[in-house]
Each structure stands twice: as C-alpha cells, then as structure tokens.
C-alpha cells in the first residue's frame, strides 16, 4: 500500500513538473471571461498566468500567445504596428475586428516570403501570424485607442511581439502547401485543400485530414509562375501552391493578393526578400544585447538576436583588407576591428557614424540557441567605453568589412531627445 501511495505521489510530481509554470495556448483561447470578475461560488480551475518577460533574458519556448490578423498600420522606424485580429468562434461579436497595437521585441523577428524582413517590407493589408507576450506591467504609457474609439480587443495587453510572419512563411515553414481543387473563372473563386498534418513521416495517411476552403481571387491578384507573371488561366486543378491573403475572416476565408504556382516562383520570392534583408542589416549593423562587461579591461561580451540571415554572422571576424594603418606608426592590429553602436529597444541607433566605437573581435563563439537568440556570441575589446555599453542594453555591431553610413535622419534617434 505504501509503495502504491509513493508511486501516485511520484507520478503527481512528475506531471506537475511537466506542466509549465505559465499559461500557454494549450490552456485554451483568451476570452472575455478572462477579464470578467469571477462571481463567488462560481470559480473554476485557475489557470496559470501568462509569462511576464524578464529584462535581458530570452523567454522559454512555447511561452508566447499566438494571434493572427491583418496588418493595418505600421511605424517602421519604431518597429510598431497594428493588426485587425481575425474573427474566431471564441470571440464575442462585440469585439470583432478590433485592432491590436504591438511593438516588436528587440529580439523579435519579422519574416516575409520565407526570409527575414523589416516591417517596411510587408504591404499593408497582408494577413500575418504573430507570437506575442504581455506588455511590461511597469509601463505607464496609455492604452492605445481602438479603431473609431470603439474599445480594445480582448488580447489588448499582448503588446510585445516575438515573431511576425506572412502566410507564405507560416505555411512553408511547417511544410504545408495548398492543392488547387477547382477554379471558377466566372465567379473568381479558388477552391483549395490542405493537409492538417504537416509531418507525414510520423502520421499515417489514414490519420491525416484534409481542409478544403474557397478563397476569392481578383483582377489585382498577382500570380507568379517561374521567374515571371501569369494570369488566371494558369491556375489549374492539382497544382501545389502558396499564397498570401487579405480581408481574412471578413467574407469567408479571405481574398488572395499573391499566389505562387511552383517551386521556382517561391524560390525567387524568397531570394529577392533575402537580398533586401541583407541590405537592410548591412546598413544598420547586427542587433544583439550585452551580456557582461569588464570596465577595467574594456571588454564587452554580447549575444546576437535571431531573425538574421546566418550567413551575415560569418563576416563578424573577417579582417578588413582596406583598414588604414595606425597613425602613430605602430603595427597594424592583430584582431579584426569592427564598430559597436548603442541602440534602443526598437533597434534604432543614435548616430552610428559619430558615436560607434572601434571594437577588436577577440572571440566568436557559437552556442546553443535560446528562444530569440541567434546562437552567436562575441567578445570585444573597446577603444573607449560608453555609458550605453552595459549588461542587458541593446547594441548593433558592424563587422570589420561593413561600412558605417549615415542613415536618413528619421532612422536615427540623435536629435530627438
């Protein structure tokens, strides 16, 4: 009997350890009941609270809350945006179509057409999938008003975004594609089906279900085939496609804005976006935050953020062959010399041409990737220490071969203080 009790207690402890200490999407959707006061005698099982982020720390995997909606406005300089949240069965009709205001976390990543992106790369009206965390409880900023001052969505407190991606990226990342079942050129309707299981290697075909939906296509729908464009006549049953949509859940599943008919067209789209991303980052520096500082030795250790093309990290320790020799006649530096600039939470720098400092790359280390981390750490020796070089502070690093350029004034914080 004692053995049985011991086994039951051990089993209970194991299950308690397996369950996260924070609420997740597995605990059910966010509803109006979450904000209502529970009447006495009608209490239900209390769910844990959503995770509150800790400054300077990456969150545990699976702790975010997923929200989908249409991009309706952006402030790309501050990496802030609004989405009109998708309608869903768990919502009350009174909260339909209310916008959510959010800001990208410093380690938050944006993806478009299968590649890393910036907010300005994504057209307004694009349907997006996001992962969010609660706003800082210490924030004193007022709640952002909803459309026409009609109030806030139920999820209004989820104002810090960890990941934002379009349908193209969302589905291709999970190896999910749409198969065209029928095309009605007269009514401009496209019927497609999609497997609900993305991993056919672990789920037998008999256990997989197929989801069929009918989307609207319009004269302005862009149809990509190969390296060029096509028209509606190119849409044929049996084709495996990806597409982006707008007006999701308003009049059916949504309207298709862009559709890619083959692997070549999808690869070309990703290639173009990746090129745009590389240009954007090269002009602004690699983002990360400082993990530790040795003031006496002027040593700074930092970790880079995720959402960056991994190929760019291969350049952090490449020596610049065009580096001019020291003016005092001393031997050239042994270590590669980059530059380190202080940045804000939005990743905006101040005046990197003038306030970034020379930084010798002493060590580049690849480590296990935390949730939001690129898994690349850097050890630098600075010529001069700044007040902004402190643990948990956001920075941007320019590798030795990257030129620090003056950005358009609105892209820099200098002069706004």
Short mmCIF file of C-alpha atoms in Angstrom, two decimals:
data_model
loop_
_atom_site.label_atom_id
_atom_site.label_comp_id
_atom_site.label_asym_id
_atom_site.label_seq_id
_atom_site.Cartn_x
_atom_site.Cartn_y
_atom_site.Cartn_z
CA UNK A 1 0.00 0.00 0.00
CA UNK A 2 2.83 2.39 0.90
CA UNK A 3 4.50 1.54 -2.39
CA UNK A 4 1.30 2.39 -4.31
CA UNK A 5 0.94 5.73 -2.49
CA UNK A 6 4.58 6.53 -3.19
CA UNK A 7 4.11 5.78 -6.88
CA UNK A 8 0.99 8.00 -7.03
CA UNK A 9 2.81 10.87 -5.33
CA UNK A 10 5.79 10.48 -7.66
CA UNK A 11 3.50 10.44 -10.69
CA UNK A 12 1.75 13.60 -9.49
CA UNK A 13 5.08 15.36 -9.02
CA UNK A 14 6.27 14.34 -12.48
CA UNK A 15 3.10 15.69 -14.11
CA UNK A 16 3.37 18.88 -12.08
CA UNK A 17 6.93 19.33 -13.31
CA UNK A 18 5.92 18.69 -16.92
CA UNK A 19 3.27 21.41 -16.88
CA UNK A 20 4.72 24.88 -17.47
CA UNK A 21 4.56 27.37 -14.64
CA UNK A 22 2.95 29.81 -17.06
CA UNK A 23 -0.15 29.75 -19.18
CA UNK A 24 0.15 28.65 -22.82
CA UNK A 25 -2.18 28.43 -25.81
CA UNK A 26 -2.74 24.79 -24.86
CA UNK A 27 -4.76 26.09 -21.89
CA UNK A 28 -7.39 27.46 -24.24
CA UNK A 29 -8.07 30.74 -26.06
CA UNK A 30 -8.21 34.16 -24.47
CA UNK A 31 -11.88 35.07 -23.98
CA UNK A 32 -13.91 37.83 -22.39
CA UNK A 33 -14.25 35.66 -19.27
CA UNK A 34 -10.54 36.18 -18.60
CA UNK A 35 -11.24 39.85 -17.85
CA UNK A 36 -14.50 39.46 -16.02
CA UNK A 37 -14.62 39.16 -12.26
CA UNK A 38 -15.48 35.62 -11.19
CA UNK A 39 -18.63 35.54 -9.07
CA UNK A 40 -18.36 33.98 -5.66
CA UNK A 41 -19.20 30.30 -5.73
CA UNK A 42 -18.64 30.04 -9.50
CA UNK A 43 -14.87 29.79 -9.50
CA UNK A 44 -13.40 27.36 -12.00
CA UNK A 45 -10.00 25.76 -12.10
CA UNK A 46 -7.48 28.62 -12.05
CA UNK A 47 -5.12 28.62 -14.98
CA UNK A 48 -1.58 29.91 -14.53
CA UNK A 49 -0.80 33.46 -15.60
CA UNK A 50 0.84 34.27 -18.92
CA UNK A 51 4.60 34.61 -18.75
CA UNK A 52 5.96 38.06 -17.98
CA UNK A 53 9.27 38.71 -19.73
CA UNK A 54 12.36 39.46 -17.65
CA UNK A 55 14.71 42.23 -18.86
CA UNK A 56 17.81 40.92 -20.57
CA UNK A 57 16.56 37.34 -20.71
CA UNK A 58 15.23 35.25 -23.58
CA UNK A 59 11.85 33.59 -22.92
CA UNK A 60 11.33 29.82 -22.76
CA UNK A 61 9.98 28.16 -25.92
CA UNK A 62 6.21 27.80 -26.10
CA UNK A 63 5.51 30.66 -23.69
CA UNK A 64 4.14 33.06 -26.29
CA UNK A 65 0.50 33.63 -27.29
CA UNK A 66 -0.37 33.32 -30.98
CA UNK A 67 -2.58 35.92 -32.65
CA UNK A 68 -3.36 36.31 -36.35
CA UNK A 69 -4.68 39.34 -38.17
CA UNK A 70 -4.31 41.82 -40.99
CA UNK A 71 -1.61 44.48 -40.97
CA UNK A 72 -3.45 47.83 -40.97
CA UNK A 73 -0.76 50.34 -39.92
CA UNK A 74 2.94 50.48 -39.13
CA UNK A 75 5.57 52.73 -37.61
CA UNK A 76 8.52 51.01 -39.22
CA UNK A 77 11.07 53.28 -37.53
CA UNK A 78 9.93 52.18 -34.07
CA UNK A 79 9.04 48.63 -35.22
CA UNK A 80 5.45 49.14 -34.07
CA UNK A 81 2.28 48.12 -35.85
CA UNK A 82 -1.44 47.37 -35.65
CA UNK A 83 -3.27 44.30 -36.87
CA UNK A 84 -7.01 43.77 -37.14
CA UNK A 85 -7.43 40.50 -35.29
CA UNK A 86 -9.06 37.61 -37.16
CA UNK A 87 -12.62 36.75 -36.19
CA UNK A 88 -12.92 33.48 -34.28
CA UNK A 89 -15.63 31.35 -32.68
CA UNK A 90 -14.39 32.04 -29.14
CA UNK A 91 -14.84 35.82 -29.60
CA UNK A 92 -17.99 37.73 -28.79
CA UNK A 93 -19.38 39.65 -31.77
CA UNK A 94 -18.92 42.92 -29.93
CA UNK A 95 -15.13 42.59 -30.18
CA UNK A 96 -14.96 41.60 -33.85
CA UNK A 97 -12.42 43.48 -35.98
CA UNK A 98 -10.81 45.45 -33.18
CA UNK A 99 -7.16 46.30 -33.79
CA UNK A 100 -4.24 45.22 -31.64
CA UNK A 101 -1.32 47.60 -31.15
CA UNK A 102 2.07 45.96 -30.60
CA UNK A 103 5.79 46.62 -30.74
CA UNK A 104 8.47 44.20 -31.82
CA UNK A 105 10.70 42.97 -29.02
CA UNK A 106 14.39 43.78 -29.59
CA UNK A 107 14.93 40.06 -30.27
CA UNK A 108 11.63 39.79 -32.14
CA UNK A 109 11.89 38.58 -35.74
CA UNK A 110 9.89 39.52 -38.84
CA UNK A 111 9.53 37.19 -41.83
CA UNK A 112 8.12 37.77 -45.29
CA UNK A 113 8.04 35.39 -48.25
CA UNK A 114 10.22 32.87 -46.47
CA UNK A 115 13.06 35.22 -45.47
CA UNK A 116 13.86 37.67 -42.66
CA UNK A 117 12.34 41.10 -43.20
CA UNK A 118 11.69 44.57 -41.83
CA UNK A 119 8.22 45.98 -41.22
CA UNK A 120 8.52 48.26 -44.25
CA UNK A 121 8.91 45.18 -46.49
CA UNK A 122 5.37 43.97 -45.75
CA UNK A 123 2.49 45.61 -47.66
CA UNK A 124 -0.41 46.96 -45.64
CA UNK A 125 -3.35 44.58 -45.76
CA UNK A 126 -1.19 41.45 -45.56
CA UNK A 127 -2.56 38.73 -43.30
CA UNK A 128 0.00 37.84 -40.63
CA UNK A 129 0.62 35.26 -37.91
CA UNK A 130 2.20 36.56 -34.72
CA UNK A 131 3.58 35.37 -31.39
CA UNK A 132 3.06 37.83 -28.54
CA UNK A 133 3.84 38.49 -24.88
CA UNK A 134 2.10 40.72 -22.36
CA UNK A 135 3.12 44.36 -22.16
CA UNK A 136 5.51 45.42 -19.41
CA UNK A 137 3.41 45.73 -16.22
CA UNK A 138 5.51 48.76 -15.22
CA UNK A 139 4.71 50.69 -18.38
CA UNK A 140 2.95 53.99 -17.78
CA UNK A 141 2.05 54.65 -21.39
CA UNK A 142 -1.69 54.91 -22.06
CA UNK A 143 -3.56 52.12 -23.76
CA UNK A 144 -3.70 52.74 -27.48
CA UNK A 145 -7.25 53.52 -28.64
CA UNK A 146 -9.04 51.12 -30.92
CA UNK A 147 -10.49 51.95 -34.31
CA UNK A 148 -13.01 54.79 -34.03
CA UNK A 149 -12.53 54.67 -30.23
CA UNK A 150 -14.77 51.61 -30.00
CA UNK A 151 -12.64 49.95 -27.40
CA UNK A 152 -9.94 47.34 -27.19
CA UNK A 153 -9.74 43.70 -28.28
CA UNK A 154 -9.70 41.06 -25.57
CA UNK A 155 -6.00 40.49 -26.24
CA UNK A 156 -5.11 44.20 -25.99
CA UNK A 157 -2.46 43.54 -23.31
CA UNK A 158 -0.36 41.39 -25.66
CA UNK A 159 1.68 44.31 -26.94
CA UNK A 160 5.14 42.79 -27.29
CA UNK A 161 5.69 40.76 -30.45
CA UNK A 162 8.19 37.93 -30.63
CA UNK A 163 7.61 36.78 -34.22
CA UNK A 164 5.59 38.11 -37.15
CA UNK A 165 5.22 36.26 -40.45
CA UNK A 166 3.02 36.18 -43.54
CA UNK A 167 1.02 33.16 -44.73
CA UNK A 168 3.75 32.26 -47.24
CA UNK A 169 6.31 31.89 -44.47
CA UNK A 170 3.91 30.43 -41.90
CA UNK A 171 2.81 27.54 -44.11
CA UNK A 172 6.12 26.84 -45.88
CA UNK A 173 7.93 26.77 -42.50
CA UNK A 174 5.62 23.92 -41.48
CA UNK A 175 5.88 22.24 -44.89
CA UNK A 176 2.19 22.93 -45.52
CA UNK A 177 1.02 23.69 -49.03
CA UNK A 178 -2.31 24.16 -50.76
CA UNK A 179 -3.56 21.92 -53.58
CA UNK A 180 -5.90 23.51 -56.11
CA UNK A 181 -9.15 21.53 -56.29
CA UNK A 182 -11.08 23.84 -58.58
CA UNK A 183 -11.04 27.22 -60.32
CA UNK A 184 -14.16 29.19 -61.21
CA UNK A 185 -13.03 31.96 -63.55
CA UNK A 186 -16.55 33.38 -63.78
CA UNK A 187 -17.10 33.92 -60.05
CA UNK A 188 -13.35 34.31 -59.38
CA UNK A 189 -13.28 31.61 -56.74
CA UNK A 190 -10.38 29.28 -55.97
CA UNK A 191 -11.07 26.06 -54.04
CA UNK A 192 -8.04 24.50 -52.38
CA UNK A 193 -7.31 21.78 -49.85
CA UNK A 194 -4.53 21.46 -47.34
CA UNK A 195 -3.36 18.60 -45.19
CA UNK A 196 -3.91 19.34 -41.50
CA UNK A 197 -0.79 17.30 -40.73
CA UNK A 198 2.50 18.78 -41.93
CA UNK A 199 4.64 15.79 -40.93
CA UNK A 200 3.59 12.80 -42.99
CA UNK A 201 6.53 10.75 -41.68
CA UNK A 202 5.04 10.46 -38.20
CA UNK A 203 1.35 10.37 -39.04
CA UNK A 204 -0.10 7.61 -41.23
CA UNK A 205 -2.07 8.84 -44.28
CA UNK A 206 -5.28 7.40 -42.83
CA UNK A 207 -4.96 9.67 -39.78
CA UNK A 208 -4.40 12.85 -41.78
CA UNK A 209 -7.34 15.10 -42.52
CA UNK A 210 -7.78 17.47 -45.43
CA UNK A 211 -9.09 21.01 -45.00
CA UNK A 212 -10.94 22.46 -48.01
CA UNK A 213 -11.52 26.23 -48.38
CA UNK A 214 -12.70 28.60 -51.08
CA UNK A 215 -10.86 31.90 -51.49
CA UNK A 216 -11.61 34.94 -53.63
CA UNK A 217 -9.28 35.89 -56.47
CA UNK A 218 -9.43 39.31 -58.08
CA UNK A 219 -8.16 41.17 -61.13
CA UNK A 220 -5.41 42.63 -58.91
CA UNK A 221 -4.27 39.23 -57.61
CA UNK A 222 -0.61 38.76 -58.58
CA UNK A 223 0.05 35.30 -59.99
CA UNK A 224 3.69 34.16 -60.10
CA UNK A 225 4.96 31.31 -62.25
CA UNK A 226 8.62 30.56 -62.78
CA UNK A 227 10.51 33.84 -62.93
CA UNK A 228 7.57 35.79 -64.30
CA UNK A 229 3.87 36.52 -64.02
CA UNK A 230 0.84 34.58 -65.21
CA UNK A 231 -2.92 35.15 -65.45
CA UNK A 232 -5.93 33.33 -64.08
CA UNK A 233 -5.81 30.79 -66.90
CA UNK A 234 -2.58 29.43 -65.40
CA UNK A 235 -4.47 28.24 -62.29
CA UNK A 236 -5.15 24.54 -62.78
CA UNK A 237 -6.50 21.76 -60.53
CA UNK A 238 -3.76 19.68 -58.99
CA UNK A 239 -1.22 22.49 -58.69
CA UNK A 240 0.59 22.82 -55.34
CA UNK A 241 0.64 26.49 -54.38
CA UNK A 242 1.29 29.02 -51.65
CA UNK A 243 -0.46 32.37 -51.32
CA UNK A 244 -0.92 35.45 -49.17
CA UNK A 245 -4.35 36.83 -48.36
CA UNK A 246 -6.15 39.92 -47.12
CA UNK A 247 -9.62 40.52 -45.62
CA UNK A 248 -9.24 37.22 -43.77
CA UNK A 249 -12.42 36.01 -41.97
CA UNK A 250 -14.47 39.04 -43.11
CA UNK A 251 -16.22 37.48 -46.12
CA UNK A 252 -15.13 33.88 -45.92
CA UNK A 253 -11.50 32.74 -45.58
CA UNK A 254 -10.12 35.76 -47.43
CA UNK A 255 -9.00 37.34 -50.69
CA UNK A 256 -5.80 36.15 -52.35
CA UNK A 257 -3.34 39.00 -53.01
CA UNK A 258 -0.39 36.94 -54.28
CA UNK A 259 -0.14 33.30 -55.34
CA UNK A 260 2.95 31.29 -56.25
CA UNK A 261 2.26 28.38 -58.59
CA UNK A 262 5.54 26.45 -58.49
CA UNK A 263 8.74 25.93 -56.56
CA UNK A 264 10.74 28.22 -58.85
CA UNK A 265 8.45 31.19 -58.24
CA UNK A 266 8.57 30.58 -54.48
CA UNK A 267 12.36 30.33 -54.50
CA UNK A 268 12.62 33.56 -56.49
CA UNK A 269 10.39 35.36 -53.99
CA UNK A 270 12.48 34.18 -51.04
CA UNK A 271 15.70 35.08 -52.86
CA UNK A 272 14.51 38.65 -53.50
CA UNK A 273 13.41 39.15 -49.92
CA UNK A 274 16.65 37.72 -48.56
CA UNK A 275 18.63 40.19 -50.68
CA UNK A 276 16.53 43.07 -49.32
CA UNK A 277 17.11 41.84 -45.76
CA UNK A 278 20.87 41.69 -46.20
CA UNK A 279 20.98 45.25 -47.50
CA UNK A 280 18.84 46.45 -44.56
CA UNK A 281 21.08 44.81 -41.94
CA UNK A 282 24.39 45.77 -43.57
CA UNK A 283 23.34 49.43 -43.41
CA UNK A 284 22.29 49.23 -39.74
CA UNK A 285 24.51 46.61 -38.12
CA UNK A 286 23.84 43.24 -36.49
CA UNK A 287 21.49 43.56 -33.49
CA UNK A 288 22.06 41.96 -30.10
CA UNK A 289 22.45 42.78 -26.44
CA UNK A 290 25.32 42.92 -23.98
CA UNK A 291 25.61 40.03 -21.55
CA UNK A 292 28.61 41.15 -19.47
CA UNK A 293 31.18 43.95 -19.24
CA UNK A 294 34.68 44.28 -17.79
CA UNK A 295 35.17 48.03 -17.38
CA UNK A 296 38.79 47.78 -16.29
CA UNK A 297 39.82 45.78 -19.35
CA UNK A 298 37.21 47.44 -21.61
CA UNK A 299 35.84 44.04 -22.58
CA UNK A 300 32.25 43.62 -23.78
CA UNK A 301 30.51 40.27 -24.33
CA UNK A 302 27.35 40.18 -26.39
CA UNK A 303 24.77 37.81 -27.87
CA UNK A 304 23.18 38.36 -31.27
CA UNK A 305 19.44 38.16 -31.86
CA UNK A 306 17.60 35.71 -34.07
CA UNK A 307 15.79 36.70 -37.27
CA UNK A 308 19.04 37.47 -39.12
CA UNK A 309 20.42 35.62 -42.14
CA UNK A 310 23.03 33.23 -40.62
CA UNK A 311 25.43 33.97 -43.48
CA UNK A 312 25.91 37.51 -42.14
CA UNK A 313 27.37 36.20 -38.89
CA UNK A 314 30.16 34.57 -40.86
CA UNK A 315 31.51 38.07 -41.54
CA UNK A 316 31.92 39.24 -37.93
CA UNK A 317 35.60 38.24 -37.73
CA UNK A 318 36.77 38.82 -41.31
CA UNK A 319 39.63 41.33 -41.36
CA UNK A 320 39.19 44.43 -43.46
CA UNK A 321 42.00 44.44 -46.07
CA UNK A 322 41.42 48.16 -46.62
CA UNK A 323 41.87 49.15 -42.95
CA UNK A 324 44.30 52.09 -42.87
CA UNK A 325 47.46 51.63 -40.76
CA UNK A 326 47.64 53.28 -37.31
CA UNK A 327 48.55 56.97 -37.49
CA UNK A 328 51.20 56.63 -34.77
CA UNK A 329 53.22 54.19 -36.86
CA UNK A 330 52.54 51.21 -34.61
CA UNK A 331 51.99 47.74 -36.10
CA UNK A 332 48.52 47.03 -37.51
CA UNK A 333 46.10 45.34 -35.07
CA UNK A 334 46.22 41.56 -34.87
CA UNK A 335 42.48 41.16 -34.30
CA UNK A 336 39.72 42.16 -36.73
CA UNK A 337 38.34 45.62 -35.96
CA UNK A 338 34.61 46.29 -36.12
CA UNK A 339 32.45 49.01 -34.60
CA UNK A 340 29.89 48.89 -31.79
CA UNK A 341 26.92 51.28 -31.60
CA UNK A 342 24.40 51.76 -28.80
CA UNK A 343 20.79 51.12 -29.87
CA UNK A 344 17.30 51.48 -28.45
CA UNK A 345 14.76 48.71 -27.79
CA UNK A 346 13.41 49.32 -31.30
CA UNK A 347 16.94 48.61 -32.65
CA UNK A 348 17.23 52.24 -33.79
CA UNK A 349 20.72 53.67 -33.31
CA UNK A 350 21.56 57.24 -32.31
CA UNK A 351 24.32 58.49 -34.63
CA UNK A 352 26.49 55.48 -35.50
CA UNK A 353 28.87 57.38 -37.80
CA UNK A 354 29.97 59.51 -34.84
CA UNK A 355 29.11 57.56 -31.69
CA UNK A 356 30.06 53.97 -32.60
CA UNK A 357 33.40 52.87 -31.18
CA UNK A 358 36.18 50.66 -32.52
CA UNK A 359 35.91 47.11 -31.23
CA UNK A 360 38.52 44.39 -31.64
CA UNK A 361 36.96 40.96 -32.14
CA UNK A 362 38.71 38.70 -29.62
CA UNK A 363 36.42 35.67 -29.88
CA UNK A 364 33.43 34.40 -31.83
CA UNK A 365 31.56 31.54 -30.22
CA UNK A 366 28.60 29.53 -31.46
CA UNK A 367 26.42 28.30 -28.62
CA UNK A 368 23.10 26.57 -28.16
CA UNK A 369 20.35 28.83 -29.44
CA UNK A 370 17.99 30.24 -26.85
CA UNK A 371 14.45 31.24 -27.87
CA UNK A 372 15.13 34.52 -29.69
CA UNK A 373 18.91 34.14 -29.86
CA UNK A 374 20.97 33.55 -32.99
CA UNK A 375 23.31 31.30 -31.00
CA UNK A 376 26.33 33.50 -31.77
CA UNK A 377 28.31 35.27 -29.04
CA UNK A 378 31.06 37.84 -29.42
CA UNK A 379 33.86 39.01 -27.16
CA UNK A 380 35.10 42.52 -27.95
CA UNK A 381 37.77 44.87 -26.67
CA UNK A 382 36.75 48.51 -27.00
CA UNK A 383 38.95 51.52 -27.58
CA UNK A 384 36.55 53.59 -25.49
CA UNK A 385 33.69 52.60 -23.18
CA UNK A 386 30.33 54.36 -23.36
CA UNK A 387 27.56 54.56 -20.79
CA UNK A 388 25.39 52.52 -23.16
CA UNK A 389 27.77 49.57 -23.01
CA UNK A 390 26.06 47.94 -20.06
CA UNK A 391 24.60 44.46 -19.48
CA UNK A 392 21.10 43.98 -20.94
CA UNK A 393 21.50 47.01 -23.21
CA UNK A 394 20.74 46.67 -26.92
CA UNK A 395 23.54 47.30 -29.43
CA UNK A 396 24.34 46.98 -33.10
CA UNK A 397 27.68 45.61 -34.28
CA UNK A 398 29.27 46.44 -37.61
CA UNK A 399 31.67 43.69 -38.77
CA UNK A 400 35.13 44.82 -39.94
CA UNK A 401 34.29 44.84 -43.65
CA UNK A 402 30.98 46.72 -43.23
CA UNK A 403 30.91 50.46 -43.77
CA UNK A 404 29.13 52.59 -41.17
CA UNK A 405 26.98 55.02 -43.14
CA UNK A 406 24.74 57.93 -42.18
CA UNK A 407 21.13 56.81 -42.44
CA UNK A 408 18.27 59.17 -43.32
CA UNK A 409 17.68 61.39 -40.29
CA UNK A 410 14.34 59.81 -39.41
CA UNK A 411 16.12 56.46 -38.99
CA UNK A 412 18.39 57.79 -36.23
CA UNK A 413 17.43 58.88 -32.71
CA UNK A 414 20.05 61.62 -32.49
CA UNK A 415 18.31 64.96 -32.04
CA UNK A 416 15.03 63.50 -30.75
CA UNK A 417 15.98 63.59 -27.08
#
